[in-house]
CSV table of C-alpha atoms in Angstrom, one decimal:
chain,number,residue,atom,x,y,z
A,1,MET,CA,142.8,140.0,123.3
A,2,ASN,CA,142.5,143.6,122.1
A,3,LYS,CA,139.1,144.6,120.9
A,4,MET,CA,138.9,145.2,117.2
A,5,HIS,CA,138.3,148.8,116.0
A,6,ILE,CA,137.6,149.7,112.4
A,7,ARG,CA,138.7,153.3,111.8
A,8,CYS,CA,136.1,155.1,109.7
A,9,LEU,CA,135.8,158.2,107.6
A,10,ALA,CA,132.4,159.8,107.2
A,11,ILE,CA,131.8,161.9,104.1
A,12,ASP,CA,128.6,163.8,103.2
A,13,ASP,CA,128.0,167.3,101.9
A,14,GLU,CA,124.7,167.6,103.9
A,15,PRO,CA,125.5,168.6,107.5
A,16,LEU,CA,122.5,166.8,109.0
A,17,ALA,CA,123.2,163.6,107.1
A,18,LEU,CA,126.8,163.7,108.2
A,19,GLN,CA,125.8,164.2,111.8
A,20,GLN,CA,123.5,161.2,111.5
A,21,ILE,CA,126.3,159.0,110.2
A,22,VAL,CA,128.7,160.2,112.9
A,23,ALA,CA,126.0,159.5,115.6
A,24,TYR,CA,125.4,156.0,114.2
A,25,ILE,CA,129.2,155.2,114.1
A,26,SER,CA,129.3,156.1,117.8
A,27,LYS,CA,126.6,153.6,118.6
A,28,VAL,CA,128.5,150.6,117.0
A,29,PRO,CA,131.2,149.4,119.5
A,30,PHE,CA,133.7,148.2,116.8
A,31,LEU,CA,133.6,151.4,114.7
A,32,GLU,CA,135.8,154.3,115.5
A,33,LEU,CA,135.4,157.7,113.8
A,34,ALA,CA,138.7,158.9,112.4
A,35,ALA,CA,137.3,162.1,110.8
A,36,GLN,CA,134.2,163.6,109.1
A,37,CYS,CA,134.4,165.5,105.9
A,38,GLN,CA,131.8,167.6,103.9
A,39,SER,CA,133.3,166.9,100.5
A,40,ALA,CA,135.3,164.3,98.7
A,41,LEU,CA,138.0,166.8,98.1
A,42,GLU,CA,138.3,167.4,101.9
A,43,ALA,CA,138.4,163.6,102.4
A,44,ARG,CA,141.1,163.2,99.8
A,45,THR,CA,143.2,165.8,101.6
A,46,PHE,CA,142.7,163.9,104.9
A,47,LEU,CA,143.8,160.6,103.3
A,48,GLU,CA,147.0,162.1,102.0
A,49,ASN,CA,148.2,162.3,105.6
A,50,ASP,CA,146.2,159.5,107.3
A,51,THR,CA,144.7,156.1,106.7
A,52,VAL,CA,141.4,154.5,107.5
A,53,ASP,CA,139.9,151.0,107.3
A,54,ALA,CA,136.5,152.0,105.9
A,55,ILE,CA,134.6,155.0,104.6
A,56,PHE,CA,130.9,155.8,104.7
A,57,CYS,CA,130.5,157.9,101.6
A,58,ASP,CA,127.6,159.9,100.0
A,59,ILE,CA,127.5,159.6,96.2
A,60,ASN,CA,125.8,162.9,95.2
A,61,MET,CA,128.3,165.6,96.2
A,62,PRO,CA,129.4,168.8,94.4
A,63,ASP,CA,132.9,169.0,92.7
A,64,LEU,CA,133.7,165.3,93.0
A,65,ASN,CA,131.0,162.7,93.6
A,66,GLY,CA,131.5,159.8,96.0
A,67,MET,CA,131.7,157.1,93.2
A,68,ASP,CA,134.5,158.9,91.3
A,69,PHE,CA,136.3,159.7,94.6
A,70,VAL,CA,136.5,156.0,95.5
A,71,LYS,CA,137.6,155.1,92.0
A,72,SER,CA,140.4,157.6,92.2
A,73,LEU,CA,141.9,156.0,95.3
A,74,ALA,CA,145.0,153.9,94.5
A,75,VAL,CA,144.2,151.5,97.4
A,76,PRO,CA,140.6,152.2,98.5
A,77,PRO,CA,139.5,151.2,102.0
A,78,LEU,CA,136.2,149.2,102.5
A,79,VAL,CA,133.3,151.3,101.3
A,80,VAL,CA,129.7,151.7,102.3
A,81,PHE,CA,127.9,154.1,100.0
A,82,THR,CA,125.0,156.3,101.2
A,83,THR,CA,122.7,158.0,98.7
A,84,ALA,CA,119.1,158.9,98.0
A,85,TYR,CA,119.3,157.5,94.5
A,86,SER,CA,118.9,153.8,94.0
A,87,GLU,CA,120.2,153.8,90.4
A,88,TYR,CA,123.7,154.0,91.7
A,89,ALA,CA,123.5,150.6,93.5
A,90,VAL,CA,124.7,148.4,90.6
A,91,GLU,CA,127.6,150.8,89.9
A,92,GLY,CA,128.4,150.7,93.6
A,93,PHE,CA,129.1,147.0,93.4
A,94,ARG,CA,131.4,147.5,90.4
A,95,VAL,CA,133.8,149.2,92.7
A,96,ASN,CA,133.3,146.4,95.2
A,97,ALA,CA,131.3,148.3,97.8
A,98,VAL,CA,130.5,146.4,101.0
A,99,ASP,CA,127.0,147.8,101.1
A,100,TYR,CA,124.7,150.4,99.9
A,101,LEU,CA,122.4,152.4,102.2
A,102,LEU,CA,119.5,154.1,100.6
A,103,LYS,CA,118.5,157.4,102.3
A,104,PRO,CA,116.6,157.8,104.5
A,105,PHE,CA,118.0,154.9,106.6
A,106,GLY,CA,117.7,154.1,110.3
A,107,LEU,CA,120.1,152.8,112.9
A,108,GLN,CA,119.0,149.2,112.2
A,109,ASP,CA,120.0,149.5,108.6
A,110,PHE,CA,123.2,151.1,109.5
A,111,GLN,CA,124.0,148.3,112.0
A,112,ARG,CA,123.4,145.7,109.3
A,113,ALA,CA,125.8,147.5,107.0
A,114,ALA,CA,128.4,147.7,109.9
A,115,LEU,CA,128.2,144.0,110.5
A,116,ARG,CA,128.9,143.3,106.8
A,117,LEU,CA,131.7,145.7,107.0
A,118,LYS,CA,133.1,143.9,110.0
A,119,GLU,CA,132.9,140.5,108.2
A,120,ARG,CA,134.8,141.9,105.2
A,121,PHE,CA,137.4,143.6,107.5
A,122,GLU,CA,138.0,140.3,109.4
A,123,ILE,CA,138.6,138.4,106.1
A,124,SER,CA,140.8,141.1,104.8
A,125,SER,CA,142.8,141.2,108.0
A,126,ALA,CA,143.2,137.4,108.0
A,127,SER,CA,144.5,137.3,104.4
A,128,THR,CA,147.0,140.1,104.9
A,129,ASN,CA,148.1,139.1,108.4
A,130,PRO,CA,148.1,135.3,108.5
A,131,HIS,CA,148.6,133.4,111.8
A,132,PRO,CA,152.2,132.1,112.3
A,133,SER,CA,150.9,128.5,112.1
A,134,ASP,CA,149.6,129.3,108.6
A,135,ILE,CA,153.0,130.6,107.5
A,136,SER,CA,154.8,127.5,108.8
A,137,HIS,CA,152.4,125.2,106.9
A,138,PRO,CA,152.0,126.7,103.3
A,139,THR,CA,149.3,124.1,102.4
A,140,SER,CA,147.0,125.3,105.1
A,141,ASP,CA,144.1,127.5,104.3
A,142,ILE,CA,144.9,131.1,105.6
A,143,LEU,CA,141.1,131.6,105.9
A,144,SER,CA,140.5,128.2,107.6
A,145,GLN,CA,138.0,129.7,110.0
A,146,THR,CA,136.0,131.0,107.0
A,147,SER,CA,136.6,128.1,104.6
A,148,ASP,CA,133.0,127.0,105.0
A,149,ILE,CA,131.7,130.5,104.2
A,150,LEU,CA,130.8,132.3,100.9
A,151,PHE,CA,130.1,135.9,100.3
A,152,LEU,CA,127.6,136.5,97.5
A,153,LYS,CA,126.4,139.8,96.0
A,154,THR,CA,122.7,140.0,95.8
A,155,ASP,CA,120.1,142.8,95.8
A,156,TYR,CA,122.7,145.6,96.1
A,157,ARG,CA,124.3,144.0,99.1
A,158,VAL,CA,126.8,141.3,100.1
A,159,VAL,CA,125.5,138.4,102.1
A,160,LYS,CA,127.4,135.7,104.1
A,161,VAL,CA,126.4,132.1,103.3
A,162,SER,CA,127.3,129.0,105.3
A,163,ILE,CA,128.3,126.4,102.7
A,164,PRO,CA,126.9,123.4,104.6
A,165,ASP,CA,123.5,125.1,104.7
A,166,ILE,CA,123.3,125.3,100.9
A,167,ARG,CA,120.7,122.7,99.7
A,168,TYR,CA,121.3,123.1,96.0
A,169,ILE,CA,122.2,125.6,93.3
A,170,GLU,CA,120.1,126.3,90.2
A,171,GLY,CA,121.6,127.9,87.1
A,172,MET,CA,119.6,130.3,85.0
A,173,SER,CA,121.5,132.0,82.2
A,174,GLU,CA,124.2,134.3,83.8
A,175,TYR,CA,122.7,134.0,87.3
A,176,LEU,CA,122.5,131.4,90.0
A,177,LYS,CA,119.7,130.7,92.5
A,178,VAL,CA,121.3,129.5,95.8
A,179,TRP,CA,118.7,127.6,97.9
A,180,ILE,CA,119.5,127.7,101.6
A,181,GLU,CA,118.2,125.4,104.3
A,182,GLY,CA,115.3,127.0,106.2
A,183,GLU,CA,114.8,129.8,103.7
A,184,GLN,CA,111.8,130.1,101.4
A,185,LYS,CA,113.4,132.3,98.8
A,186,PRO,CA,116.8,131.7,97.1
A,187,ILE,CA,119.7,134.0,97.0
A,188,ILE,CA,120.1,135.2,93.4
A,189,THR,CA,123.6,136.2,92.3
A,190,LEU,CA,125.5,137.0,89.1
A,191,LEU,CA,127.9,134.0,88.9
A,192,SER,CA,128.7,131.1,86.6
A,193,MET,CA,128.0,127.4,87.5
A,194,LYS,CA,131.6,126.6,86.8
A,195,LYS,CA,132.9,129.3,89.2
A,196,MET,CA,130.6,128.1,91.9
A,197,GLU,CA,131.4,124.4,91.3
A,198,GLU,CA,135.1,125.2,91.7
A,199,ARG,CA,134.6,126.8,95.1
A,200,LEU,CA,132.3,124.2,96.6
A,201,PRO,CA,133.7,121.2,98.7
A,202,GLU,CA,133.6,117.6,97.7
A,203,TYR,CA,130.1,116.9,99.2
A,204,PHE,CA,128.6,119.0,96.4
A,205,MET,CA,128.0,117.4,92.9
A,206,ARG,CA,126.8,118.7,89.6
A,207,ILE,CA,123.9,116.4,88.5
A,208,HIS,CA,122.6,118.4,85.6
A,209,ARG,CA,123.8,121.4,83.6
A,210,SER,CA,121.5,123.5,85.6
A,211,TYR,CA,121.9,121.9,89.1
A,212,ILE,CA,124.5,121.4,91.7
A,213,VAL,CA,123.3,119.5,94.9
A,214,ASN,CA,124.5,119.2,98.4
A,215,LEU,CA,124.8,115.4,98.6
A,216,THR,CA,124.1,115.4,102.4
A,217,LYS,CA,120.7,117.1,101.7
A,218,ILE,CA,119.4,114.4,99.3
A,219,GLN,CA,116.4,112.5,100.7
A,220,GLU,CA,115.8,110.1,97.9
A,221,VAL,CA,116.9,109.1,94.4
A,222,ASN,CA,114.1,108.0,92.1
A,223,LYS,CA,114.9,106.9,88.5
A,224,ASN,CA,116.3,110.0,86.8
A,225,ARG,CA,115.7,112.5,89.5
A,226,VAL,CA,116.9,113.6,92.9
A,227,ILE,CA,114.3,114.3,95.6
A,228,MET,CA,115.4,117.0,98.0
A,229,ASP,CA,112.0,117.2,99.8
A,230,ALA,CA,108.3,116.7,99.2
A,231,ASN,CA,108.2,119.6,96.8
A,232,THR,CA,111.6,119.6,95.2
A,233,PHE,CA,112.6,117.2,92.4
A,234,LEU,CA,115.8,117.8,90.5
A,235,PRO,CA,116.6,116.0,87.2
A,236,ILE,CA,119.8,114.0,86.7
A,237,GLY,CA,121.3,114.9,83.3
A,238,ASP,CA,122.6,112.3,80.9
A,239,MET,CA,126.1,113.8,81.0
A,240,TYR,CA,126.3,113.5,84.8
A,241,LYS,CA,124.4,110.2,85.3
A,242,ASP,CA,127.5,107.9,85.4
A,243,THR,CA,129.4,110.1,87.9
A,244,PHE,CA,126.4,110.4,90.2
A,245,GLN,CA,125.7,106.6,90.0
A,246,ALA,CA,129.4,105.9,90.9
A,247,TYR,CA,128.9,108.1,94.0
A,248,LEU,CA,125.7,106.2,94.9
A,249,ASP,CA,127.5,102.8,94.5
A,250,THR,CA,130.1,103.9,97.1
A,251,LYS,CA,127.2,104.5,99.6
A,252,PHE,CA,124.9,101.7,98.7
A,253,LEU,CA,124.2,98.9,101.1
A,254,GLY,CA,122.3,95.9,100.0
A,255,LYS,CA,122.0,93.4,97.2
């Protein structure tokens, strides 16, 4: 099997910062430097005659800033923004950036961003180049290898979540708290309960307008609440009580 290479374009108007990105790219085995540019205009000229899979792009640059440059591309590659100004992070996600590196960043930060880039690249490649077996069986999931995975935007980055590891989801206004097995803090993401509910498999159930639970993680059901562990008690809403009870009846043994 051929090793995967992600062709990258590095863009930064500061020579030292550009050298650093180029050096970091050389240290990541699956990244391949296609070119380095000191302005977005230079990068645009390069892309008129060549293609890349990803770009590492500074935002604050003269003539044309990185954000506007990416927005101007008809089919933008995967993007990791680099900048010294944190206020651009939210706008970065509006153009679907893979990650956001706040200067000064080290090799470890860069490697984390590269891994997120690799994950997105693999998913994109799978969806645009399905395996022949997927083509011959239209009902199969093209992303079958990643069907138990979600990617969620949180804290100016995109994180991969294994669906079976989700304990429960808590709704709060326009946001969700996604509680993961073994993690003390939830992932907080801008998403609706309905959207999440549609994506989750059948072993998840909504038990309250504010809660979706992983049925395999329930330890006990006590009156009108679900007990996930010694410290977590989730209410069962009146609207969802009958559906949840019907599920319990299918699993109940005894008189």
